[in-house]
Structures are given as C-alpha cells and as structure tokens.
Amino acid sequence: MSDVRVRFAPSPTGNVHIGNIRAAIFNWLYARHVGGKFLLRVEDTDLERSTPEAIQTLLACMEWLKLDYDEPVVYQTHNVQKHLAAAEKLLADGRAYKEDKGGKGECVIFRMPKEGRLEYTDLVKGRMKKKAEDTQDFVIVRSDGSPVFHLANVVDDIEQGITHVIRGDDHVENTFKHLELFKALGATPPQYAHLPMIVNNQGKPYSKRDGAAFVGEFREQGFLPEALFNFLLLLGWAPDDNTEVLTREEMIERFSLDRCKSSAARFDMKKLIWMNGEYIRRQPREVYGKEFLTRVREAGLSTEGVDIDGIVEQMQVRTKFYSEIPGNCTYFFTEDYPFDPKGVEKRLHGEGVPEILESVAEQYDALPAFDLQTTHDVIAAMAESKGVNMGVMIHPVRVAVSGVTEGPGLFEMLVLIGREKVCARLRTVAKRLREGTL
Ligand code: GLU
C-alpha cells in the first residue's frame, strides 16, 4: 500500500480521444504499480458537452479497457460550492480581486506573482521555469458565477488528496497557474508528470484528420482493448529492454514514471495493427476458435466436413483483425470463393498456367496419400524437371484453389481443403482460364 492518489479527470465531450485515455492508462498503471489509489473525476462543467450520453461513452470506454477505479466517481459539477468558497477565501486573503464586467456583473481574478521566477520539477520533463513577468492574472470565477477550469481542477485535486497529476503536456502552461493556486489556498501541491504530445508522421499533433482518434473508432474497427492499451502505453513509455508486448501484470510491475519519455510520441498505425495481430495470436486457442466459428456462421458458411481445428490453428497466427474472418479464408468453406482480381492478373494470366494447374491436378489425383510431404514433392519434382523455381507452380496453384495470394503455407492449405476439392478447383480454374472467363 502507498499514499499515492492519482486521478483521471476527463471533460466528457461524447468521444474519448486516445491522448486522454493514454493519460488514464498511465495514471492507472502508476497507481497499480505503487499500490496507491486511482480515481475518476468527471470534469463535467461544460454542461452543453457533458451530456449523460457523453458521460456514458466515457464510462463504457473505461470499462472496455478495464480501467477500474477505487472510489466512487466524482462529478465536478457537484463541487461548485467548494470552488466558490475557495474563490471567497482567495478574495478575503487578497490573492484575488473582482473586476466589473459592465452590465454583466463581476468576475473574480486570481493574482499571479509580479516578480521572480516560477519553477517546478516535472517528473517527466525535468526542471520547468517561467518568469513571473511572463504570466498574467487570470479569471477564476466568471461573471455568471461559474468557476473556471483552473480553480475547479485545483480545488478538486486538494479535496481528493491527489498526490500526482499525470496528464498531457498541453497542460504545462496551466501548471504554473495551478501551483500558485495551491500555494494561495495553503495546500501542498501534487507532483506533476506531463506526458509527451502524440504526433502524426509529420510531427504534428495527432488528430482526427490522421485517422481514428477516438477510442470508440478503434473499437468499431475491431481492435482488441488489450492491444490498444499496450500500444498507447508505448506512446510515451518503454520498458528497459526491447519488449513491446506486455501482459497487464508485466505492465503493472514494470511501469515507472522515470521511464516516461519527454519527446513527442509518434502514432504508428502499422504498429498498432501489428500489435493487434500479436494479441490475437496470443489468445487461448478456444477463445479464438469460438470467435472464428461465430463469424464463419454469421457469414452463412457451413463448417460441415471441414477440419475446423486445423483451419483455426492456421488462421489464428495470421489474423490481424477479427473482422477479416471469414473474408480472408472463405475458400475453406465454399466452392464459391471470390477471386482477387490483382492476384488473378498476376498469378493466373501468365503463359502455360492452365497446363500447370491440370498437370498438378492429375498428379495429385494419382498420389497414394495426400499430405504435406507428397503435395510438396509433386511440385518440387515439376520444378526440377522444368528447371524453374517452385514459385512458378506454387503461386498459380495458391490463387487457383483459394482466390487470394495470402494465407497459410500452400501445402497446409491444400491438405486442409482436401484432395478432391483441390483437384476439382484446379481443373475448373484451368478451364475458365482457357475460356477466358476468369
Ligand atoms: N479536464 C482536463 C482535461 O481533460 C483535466 C486535466 C488534468 O488532468 O488536470 O484536459
């Protein structure tokens, strides 16, 4: 156990940006690593955007990523009286003053120091400094009587006993203001850790224009929560070796703020896709198998008479998204499998292809046994006698029997499809090629 208390303090807008949820992940891991508390505070003061649906989206997103919190959710709007009381105290102490906004009433303004330097040590960015003369007094209560973010945020952090604030570095400038507010309110400030900006390939802040930016979008696209979690952790943190895929337990054990990076973190979609594939590959076989079967059946395909375990074994290691199932392996379940036009053009429209396919079919028919070795040897012998590379046979045969250029190793695939179907497909394709209908 430790006294550490951290919080995720999102402002619900209806969508949860990955930069925000990354902050949640870092806070959660830090709390779990040190045995402290992770709290959720909903900064819902923007009443137009913080609708019940927006809050629901946020909570669902936390649940999807298994970010559990240790105390009941605090809603910032419930604390307005406390924010206003703090403003009164600051006014009474001369740390704030009122300003007349004409007919619109008065707002409350916090006094910033006028000379010297403001400094603090950021747990990620190191020593941070700012000249007092470069800062300005700022509004803490609007003329309509509503507290401003800075005041509410600091008062709530005091109220909740927050010891560490881990958030995006778009808040660095605010931190100088927040530290003065803590001091003026007689409270010990938390330690701050500002996470690096997430940037696109051009080094600009990652935004909607760069692709999916909200957690919900990744969910819809079929990313696993575990993969997204792991990927976001690596946007600003790395373990002390080259490990990239970590279990939740390993993350908790290895996480530390001093391994957080201060340089911008590049969002690499290819890496996320790879990561997703890694997670799918590591799922227990039964879990993957269940998902696989459900999707095959949903597509209206029959699994009767197929070696489903063999297919699942082959496909698990090469599935990057569940949504690819069964589109990427329809050929295991139907004779009506689609042909990829590019694959056909590249692999089947060459000279002599129908002859190759027919010759393979004839030799496969004659084999005493149809297995990995025998199916391979036929093609190896053909290549040898023609004095060509095995690829000359392998590629057309693959596209002919599967319609696509990717998938399991050819011989594994052939054995799973079965001799009868393989030979029939090879002959059908040869015929269609001759007729010019493929
Ligand atoms: N509501 C603020 C945000 O979402 C909170 C920042 C903080 O963590 O202090 O940016």
Coordinates of C-alpha atoms and ligand atoms in Angstrom, one line a residue:
M1 CA 0.0 0.0 0.0
S2 CA 1.1 3.6 -0.6
D3 CA -0.3 7.1 -0.1
V4 CA -0.3 7.8 -3.8
R5 CA -3.6 9.1 -5.1
V6 CA -3.9 9.8 -8.8
R7 CA -6.9 10.6 -10.9
F8 CA -8.1 10.7 -14.5
A9 CA -10.0 13.9 -14.9
P10 CA -11.6 13.9 -18.4
S11 CA -14.0 16.5 -19.7
P12 CA -16.7 14.4 -21.4
T13 CA -17.4 15.5 -25.0
G14 CA -19.1 12.4 -26.4
N15 CA -15.8 11.0 -27.8
V16 CA -12.8 9.9 -25.9
H17 CA -9.6 10.9 -27.6
I18 CA -6.7 8.5 -27.4
G19 CA -4.5 11.2 -25.9
N20 CA -6.9 11.4 -23.0
I21 CA -7.2 7.7 -22.5
R22 CA -3.5 7.4 -22.6
A23 CA -3.4 9.7 -19.6
A24 CA -5.9 7.4 -17.9
I25 CA -3.7 4.4 -18.6
F26 CA -0.6 6.0 -17.2
N27 CA -2.4 7.1 -14.1
W28 CA -3.9 3.6 -13.6
L29 CA -0.6 1.8 -14.1
Y30 CA 1.2 4.2 -11.7
A31 CA -1.4 3.6 -9.0
R32 CA -1.4 -0.1 -9.5
H33 CA 2.4 -0.2 -9.6
V34 CA 2.8 1.6 -6.3
G35 CA -0.3 0.2 -4.6
G36 CA -2.0 3.6 -4.5
K37 CA -5.5 4.7 -5.5
F38 CA -6.7 5.5 -9.0
L39 CA -9.7 7.8 -9.1
L40 CA -12.1 9.1 -11.7
R41 CA -13.2 12.6 -11.7
V42 CA -15.5 13.7 -14.4
E43 CA -14.9 17.4 -15.2
D44 CA -18.4 18.0 -16.4
T45 CA -18.7 21.7 -16.0
D46 CA -19.3 22.3 -19.7
L47 CA -23.0 21.5 -19.5
E48 CA -23.6 21.5 -23.2
R49 CA -21.0 18.9 -24.0
S50 CA -21.2 16.8 -20.8
T51 CA -24.5 15.2 -21.6
P52 CA -25.5 11.9 -19.9
E53 CA -24.6 10.1 -23.2
A54 CA -21.2 11.7 -23.2
I55 CA -20.5 10.5 -19.7
Q56 CA -21.9 7.1 -20.6
T57 CA -19.5 6.9 -23.5
L58 CA -16.6 7.7 -21.2
L59 CA -17.5 5.1 -18.6
A60 CA -18.0 2.5 -21.3
C61 CA -14.6 3.3 -22.7
M62 CA -13.0 2.9 -19.2
E63 CA -14.8 -0.4 -18.8
W64 CA -13.8 -1.7 -22.2
L65 CA -10.1 -1.0 -21.4
K66 CA -10.5 -2.5 -17.9
L67 CA -9.5 0.7 -16.2
D68 CA -11.2 0.2 -12.8
Y69 CA -11.2 3.0 -10.2
D70 CA -11.0 2.7 -6.5
E71 CA -13.6 5.2 -5.2
P72 CA -17.0 6.4 -6.5
V73 CA -16.8 8.7 -9.5
V74 CA -16.6 12.4 -8.5
Y75 CA -18.6 14.8 -10.7
Q76 CA -17.0 18.2 -10.8
T77 CA -20.4 20.0 -11.0
H78 CA -21.2 18.6 -7.6
N79 CA -18.4 20.6 -6.1
V80 CA -19.3 24.0 -7.4
Q81 CA -20.0 25.3 -3.9
K82 CA -16.5 24.3 -2.8
H83 CA -14.9 26.0 -5.8
L84 CA -16.8 29.2 -5.0
A85 CA -15.9 29.0 -1.3
A86 CA -12.2 28.8 -2.3
A87 CA -12.7 31.9 -4.5
E88 CA -14.1 33.7 -1.5
K89 CA -11.1 32.7 0.6
L90 CA -8.8 34.0 -2.1
L91 CA -10.7 37.2 -2.2
A92 CA -10.6 37.6 1.5
D93 CA -6.8 36.9 1.5
G94 CA -6.2 39.5 -1.1
R95 CA -5.0 36.8 -3.6
A96 CA -7.9 37.5 -5.9
Y97 CA -9.8 40.6 -6.8
K98 CA -13.1 41.4 -8.5
E99 CA -13.4 43.1 -11.9
D100 CA -16.6 44.8 -13.1
K101 CA -17.7 43.5 -16.4
G102 CA -20.1 46.4 -17.1
G103 CA -23.7 45.3 -17.1
K104 CA -22.7 41.7 -16.9
G105 CA -21.7 41.6 -13.3
E106 CA -18.3 40.9 -11.8
C107 CA -15.7 38.2 -12.3
V108 CA -13.1 37.0 -9.9
I109 CA -9.5 37.3 -10.9
F110 CA -6.5 35.5 -9.4
R111 CA -3.3 37.5 -8.9
M112 CA -0.2 35.9 -10.2
P113 CA 3.2 36.9 -8.8
K114 CA 4.7 40.0 -10.4
E115 CA 8.3 39.3 -9.9
G116 CA 10.8 36.5 -9.6
R117 CA 10.6 33.1 -11.2
L118 CA 8.0 30.3 -11.1
E119 CA 9.6 26.9 -11.0
Y120 CA 8.7 23.3 -10.5
T121 CA 10.2 19.9 -11.2
D122 CA 8.2 17.9 -13.7
L123 CA 8.6 14.1 -13.2
V124 CA 8.8 13.7 -16.9
K125 CA 10.1 17.0 -18.3
G126 CA 12.5 17.9 -15.5
R127 CA 13.0 21.4 -14.2
M128 CA 10.4 23.9 -15.6
K129 CA 10.8 27.6 -15.2
K130 CA 8.9 30.7 -16.1
K131 CA 9.5 34.4 -15.4
A132 CA 6.7 35.9 -13.3
E133 CA 6.6 38.9 -15.7
D134 CA 5.6 36.4 -18.5
T135 CA 2.5 35.4 -16.6
Q136 CA -0.9 37.1 -16.2
D137 CA -3.6 37.3 -13.7
F138 CA -6.5 35.1 -14.8
V139 CA -10.2 34.6 -14.2
I140 CA -11.2 32.0 -11.7
V141 CA -15.0 32.8 -11.5
R142 CA -16.8 34.1 -14.5
S143 CA -19.3 37.0 -14.2
D144 CA -22.1 34.5 -14.5
G145 CA -20.8 32.9 -11.2
S146 CA -19.4 29.7 -12.7
P147 CA -15.9 28.6 -11.6
V148 CA -13.3 28.4 -14.3
F149 CA -11.4 25.1 -15.1
H150 CA -8.2 26.2 -13.2
L151 CA -10.0 26.8 -10.0
A152 CA -12.2 23.8 -10.1
N153 CA -9.3 21.5 -11.1
V154 CA -7.1 22.6 -8.3
V155 CA -9.8 22.7 -5.6
D156 CA -10.9 19.2 -6.6
D157 CA -7.3 17.9 -6.5
I158 CA -7.0 19.3 -3.0
E159 CA -10.3 17.9 -2.0
Q160 CA -9.5 14.4 -3.4
G161 CA -6.0 14.5 -1.8
I162 CA -4.3 14.0 -5.2
T163 CA -0.6 13.4 -4.8
H164 CA 0.5 13.1 -8.5
V165 CA -1.1 14.7 -11.6
I166 CA -0.2 12.8 -14.7
R167 CA -1.7 14.4 -17.8
G168 CA -0.9 15.6 -21.3
D169 CA 1.7 18.3 -21.9
D170 CA -0.9 20.6 -23.3
H171 CA -1.4 21.5 -19.6
V172 CA 2.2 22.5 -18.8
E173 CA 1.4 26.2 -19.1
N174 CA -1.6 25.7 -16.8
T175 CA 0.6 24.1 -14.2
F176 CA 2.3 27.4 -13.4
K177 CA -1.1 28.8 -12.6
H178 CA -2.2 25.7 -10.7
L179 CA 0.8 25.7 -8.5
E180 CA 0.1 29.3 -7.5
L181 CA -3.4 28.4 -6.7
F182 CA -2.3 25.5 -4.5
K183 CA 0.0 27.8 -2.6
A184 CA -2.6 30.6 -2.2
L185 CA -5.1 28.0 -0.9
G186 CA -2.5 26.8 1.6
A187 CA -2.4 23.3 0.2
T188 CA 0.6 21.1 -0.7
P189 CA 0.6 20.8 -4.4
P190 CA 0.8 17.4 -6.1
Q191 CA 3.8 16.3 -8.2
Y192 CA 3.3 16.8 -11.9
A193 CA 4.2 14.5 -14.7
H194 CA 3.4 15.7 -18.2
L195 CA 3.2 13.1 -21.0
P196 CA 4.6 13.9 -24.4
M197 CA 2.4 15.0 -27.2
I198 CA 1.1 12.3 -29.6
V199 CA 2.1 13.3 -33.1
N200 CA 1.5 12.1 -36.7
N201 CA 4.1 11.2 -39.3
Q202 CA 4.7 14.8 -40.0
G203 CA 5.4 15.5 -36.3
K204 CA 2.1 17.5 -36.0
P205 CA -0.4 16.8 -33.1
Y206 CA -2.3 13.6 -33.9
S207 CA -5.9 14.4 -34.8
K208 CA -9.0 13.1 -36.4
R209 CA -7.6 14.0 -39.8
D210 CA -4.9 11.4 -39.3
G211 CA -7.4 8.6 -39.0
A212 CA -9.1 7.1 -36.0
A213 CA -8.5 9.3 -33.0
F214 CA -11.3 8.2 -30.6
V215 CA -11.4 5.0 -28.6
G216 CA -14.8 4.1 -30.0
E217 CA -13.4 4.2 -33.5
F218 CA -10.7 1.7 -32.7
R219 CA -13.3 -0.5 -31.0
E220 CA -15.5 -0.4 -34.1
Q221 CA -12.6 -1.2 -36.4
G222 CA -12.0 -4.4 -34.5
F223 CA -9.0 -3.6 -32.3
L224 CA -8.8 -5.6 -29.1
P225 CA -8.8 -3.4 -26.0
E226 CA -5.7 -5.2 -24.7
A227 CA -3.8 -4.3 -27.9
L228 CA -4.9 -0.7 -27.9
F229 CA -4.0 -0.4 -24.2
N230 CA -0.5 -1.9 -24.9
F231 CA 0.0 0.4 -27.9
L232 CA -1.0 3.5 -26.0
L233 CA 1.3 2.6 -23.2
L234 CA 4.2 2.7 -25.6
L235 CA 3.3 6.2 -26.7
G236 CA 5.5 7.8 -24.0
W237 CA 6.8 4.9 -22.0
A238 CA 9.1 2.0 -22.8
P239 CA 10.5 -0.8 -20.6
D240 CA 14.2 -1.0 -20.1
D241 CA 14.6 -3.7 -22.8
N242 CA 13.1 -4.1 -26.2
T243 CA 9.9 -5.8 -25.0
E244 CA 6.8 -4.4 -26.8
V245 CA 4.0 -6.8 -25.9
L246 CA 3.5 -7.0 -22.2
T247 CA 0.8 -8.6 -20.1
R248 CA -1.2 -6.4 -17.8
E249 CA 0.7 -7.9 -14.9
E250 CA 4.1 -7.1 -16.5
M251 CA 3.0 -3.6 -17.2
I252 CA 2.0 -3.0 -13.6
E253 CA 5.2 -4.5 -12.4
R254 CA 7.5 -2.6 -14.8
F255 CA 5.7 0.8 -15.1
S256 CA 7.6 3.8 -13.7
L257 CA 7.3 7.5 -14.3
D258 CA 11.0 7.9 -14.7
R259 CA 10.9 5.7 -17.8
C260 CA 8.4 8.1 -19.4
K261 CA 9.8 10.0 -22.3
S262 CA 9.6 13.7 -22.8
S263 CA 10.0 13.7 -26.6
A264 CA 6.9 13.6 -28.8
A265 CA 5.4 10.1 -29.3
R266 CA 4.7 9.2 -32.9
F267 CA 1.4 7.4 -33.6
D268 CA 2.3 4.5 -35.9
M269 CA -0.9 2.8 -37.3
K270 CA 1.1 -0.1 -38.7
K271 CA 2.5 -0.8 -35.3
L272 CA -1.0 -0.8 -33.8
I273 CA -2.2 -3.3 -36.5
W274 CA 0.8 -5.5 -35.8
M275 CA 0.1 -5.3 -32.1
N276 CA -3.5 -6.3 -32.6
G277 CA -2.3 -9.4 -34.6
E278 CA 0.1 -10.2 -31.7
Y279 CA -2.8 -10.1 -29.3
I280 CA -5.0 -12.3 -31.4
R281 CA -2.2 -14.7 -31.8
R282 CA -1.7 -14.9 -28.1
Q283 CA -5.4 -15.6 -27.3
P284 CA -6.1 -19.0 -25.9
R285 CA -7.0 -21.3 -28.9
E286 CA -10.5 -21.8 -27.6
V287 CA -11.2 -18.1 -27.4
Y288 CA -10.0 -17.5 -30.9
G289 CA -11.8 -20.6 -32.1
K290 CA -15.1 -19.5 -30.7
E291 CA -14.8 -16.1 -32.3
F292 CA -13.8 -17.7 -35.6
L293 CA -16.7 -20.1 -35.6
T294 CA -19.2 -17.3 -34.7
R295 CA -18.0 -15.2 -37.6
V296 CA -18.0 -18.0 -40.1
R297 CA -21.5 -19.0 -39.2
E298 CA -22.7 -15.3 -39.2
A299 CA -21.4 -15.2 -42.8
G300 CA -23.8 -18.0 -43.6
L301 CA -21.0 -20.5 -44.3
S302 CA -21.1 -24.2 -43.4
T303 CA -18.4 -25.9 -41.5
E304 CA -19.7 -29.3 -42.3
G305 CA -17.0 -31.8 -43.2
V306 CA -14.1 -29.3 -42.8
D307 CA -11.2 -29.7 -40.4
I308 CA -12.1 -26.7 -38.3
D309 CA -9.4 -27.2 -35.7
G310 CA -6.8 -27.3 -38.4
I311 CA -8.2 -24.2 -40.0
V312 CA -8.4 -22.3 -36.7
E313 CA -4.8 -23.3 -36.0
Q314 CA -3.6 -21.9 -39.3
M315 CA -5.7 -18.8 -39.2
Q316 CA -5.0 -17.7 -35.6
V317 CA -1.4 -16.8 -36.3
R318 CA -2.3 -14.7 -39.4
T319 CA -5.4 -12.8 -38.3
K320 CA -4.8 -9.1 -37.7
F321 CA -8.5 -8.3 -37.1
Y322 CA -11.4 -10.4 -36.2
S323 CA -13.4 -8.6 -38.8
E324 CA -11.2 -10.2 -41.5
I325 CA -12.8 -13.5 -40.6
P326 CA -14.0 -15.2 -42.7
G327 CA -13.4 -12.9 -45.6
N328 CA -9.8 -13.8 -45.8
C329 CA -10.4 -17.6 -45.8
T330 CA -13.8 -18.2 -47.4
Y331 CA -12.2 -20.8 -49.6
F332 CA -12.1 -23.3 -46.7
F333 CA -15.9 -23.3 -46.6
T334 CA -17.3 -22.9 -50.1
E335 CA -16.6 -23.7 -53.7
D336 CA -18.0 -20.2 -54.4
Y337 CA -14.9 -18.4 -53.1
P338 CA -14.1 -15.0 -54.5
F339 CA -11.1 -14.2 -56.7
D340 CA -8.9 -11.2 -56.0
P341 CA -8.6 -9.6 -59.5
K342 CA -5.0 -8.5 -58.8
G343 CA -3.9 -12.0 -57.8
V344 CA -5.6 -13.5 -60.8
E345 CA -3.9 -11.0 -63.1
K346 CA -0.5 -11.5 -61.6
R347 CA -0.6 -15.3 -61.0
L348 CA -3.1 -16.9 -63.3
H349 CA -2.9 -14.9 -66.5
G350 CA 0.6 -16.0 -67.4
E351 CA 1.6 -18.3 -70.2
G352 CA 1.2 -22.0 -69.6
V353 CA -0.8 -21.6 -66.3
P354 CA -3.8 -23.9 -67.3
E355 CA -1.3 -26.6 -68.2
I356 CA 0.5 -26.3 -64.9
L357 CA -2.8 -26.5 -63.0
E358 CA -4.0 -29.5 -64.9
S359 CA -0.8 -31.3 -64.5
V360 CA -0.7 -30.7 -60.8
A361 CA -4.3 -31.9 -60.5
E362 CA -3.5 -35.1 -62.4
Q363 CA -0.5 -35.9 -60.3
Y364 CA -2.4 -35.1 -57.0
D365 CA -5.2 -37.4 -58.1
A366 CA -2.7 -40.2 -58.5
L367 CA -0.9 -39.8 -55.2
P368 CA -1.2 -42.8 -52.8
A369 CA -1.5 -40.3 -49.9
F370 CA -2.4 -36.5 -49.9
D371 CA -0.3 -34.9 -47.2
L372 CA 2.2 -32.1 -46.6
Q373 CA 5.1 -34.1 -47.9
T374 CA 3.5 -35.6 -51.0
T375 CA 1.8 -32.4 -52.2
H376 CA 5.2 -30.7 -51.8
D377 CA 7.2 -33.3 -53.6
V378 CA 5.0 -33.2 -56.7
I379 CA 5.6 -29.5 -57.1
A380 CA 9.3 -29.9 -56.3
A381 CA 9.7 -32.6 -58.9
M382 CA 7.9 -30.5 -61.5
A383 CA 10.1 -27.5 -60.8
E384 CA 13.2 -29.7 -61.0
S385 CA 12.2 -31.2 -64.4
K386 CA 11.3 -27.8 -65.9
G387 CA 14.4 -26.2 -64.4
V388 CA 12.4 -23.5 -62.7
N389 CA 11.8 -22.2 -59.3
M390 CA 9.0 -23.8 -57.3
G391 CA 7.2 -20.5 -57.1
V392 CA 6.3 -20.8 -60.8
M393 CA 3.9 -23.6 -59.7
I394 CA 3.1 -22.5 -56.1
H395 CA 1.7 -19.1 -56.8
P396 CA -0.8 -20.1 -59.5
V397 CA -1.9 -23.2 -57.5
R398 CA -2.5 -21.0 -54.5
V399 CA -4.6 -18.4 -56.3
A400 CA -6.5 -21.1 -58.1
V401 CA -7.6 -23.0 -55.0
S402 CA -8.1 -20.0 -52.7
G403 CA -8.7 -17.0 -54.9
V404 CA -6.1 -15.0 -53.0
T405 CA -2.4 -14.5 -52.7
E406 CA -2.1 -14.8 -48.9
G407 CA -2.8 -17.3 -46.3
P408 CA -1.3 -20.4 -44.7
G409 CA 1.6 -22.2 -46.3
L410 CA 0.4 -23.7 -49.6
F411 CA 0.7 -27.3 -48.6
E412 CA -1.0 -26.8 -45.2
M413 CA -3.8 -25.1 -47.2
L414 CA -4.1 -27.9 -49.7
V415 CA -4.3 -30.6 -47.1
L416 CA -7.0 -28.6 -45.2
I417 CA -9.1 -28.1 -48.3
G418 CA -8.7 -31.8 -49.2
R419 CA -7.6 -33.6 -52.3
E420 CA -11.0 -33.9 -54.1
K421 CA -11.8 -30.2 -53.8
V422 CA -8.2 -29.1 -54.7
C423 CA -8.2 -31.2 -57.9
A424 CA -11.7 -30.0 -58.9
R425 CA -10.8 -26.4 -58.3
L426 CA -7.5 -26.7 -60.3
R427 CA -9.4 -28.1 -63.2
T428 CA -12.2 -25.6 -63.0
V429 CA -9.8 -22.7 -63.0
A430 CA -7.8 -24.1 -65.8
K431 CA -11.0 -24.4 -67.9
R432 CA -12.1 -20.9 -67.1
L433 CA -8.7 -19.6 -68.0
R434 CA -8.9 -21.3 -71.4
E435 CA -12.4 -20.0 -71.9
G436 CA -11.2 -16.5 -70.9
T437 CA -13.9 -16.3 -68.1
L438 CA -11.5 -15.7 -65.3
Ligands
GLU1 N1 -10.3 18.1 -17.8 C1 -8.9 18.3 -18.1 C2 -8.6 17.7 -19.4 O1 -9.3 16.8 -19.8 C3 -8.1 17.8 -16.9 C4 -6.6 18.0 -17.0 C5 -6.0 17.3 -15.8 O2 -5.7 16.1 -15.8 O3 -5.7 18.1 -14.8 O4 -7.7 18.1 -20.1

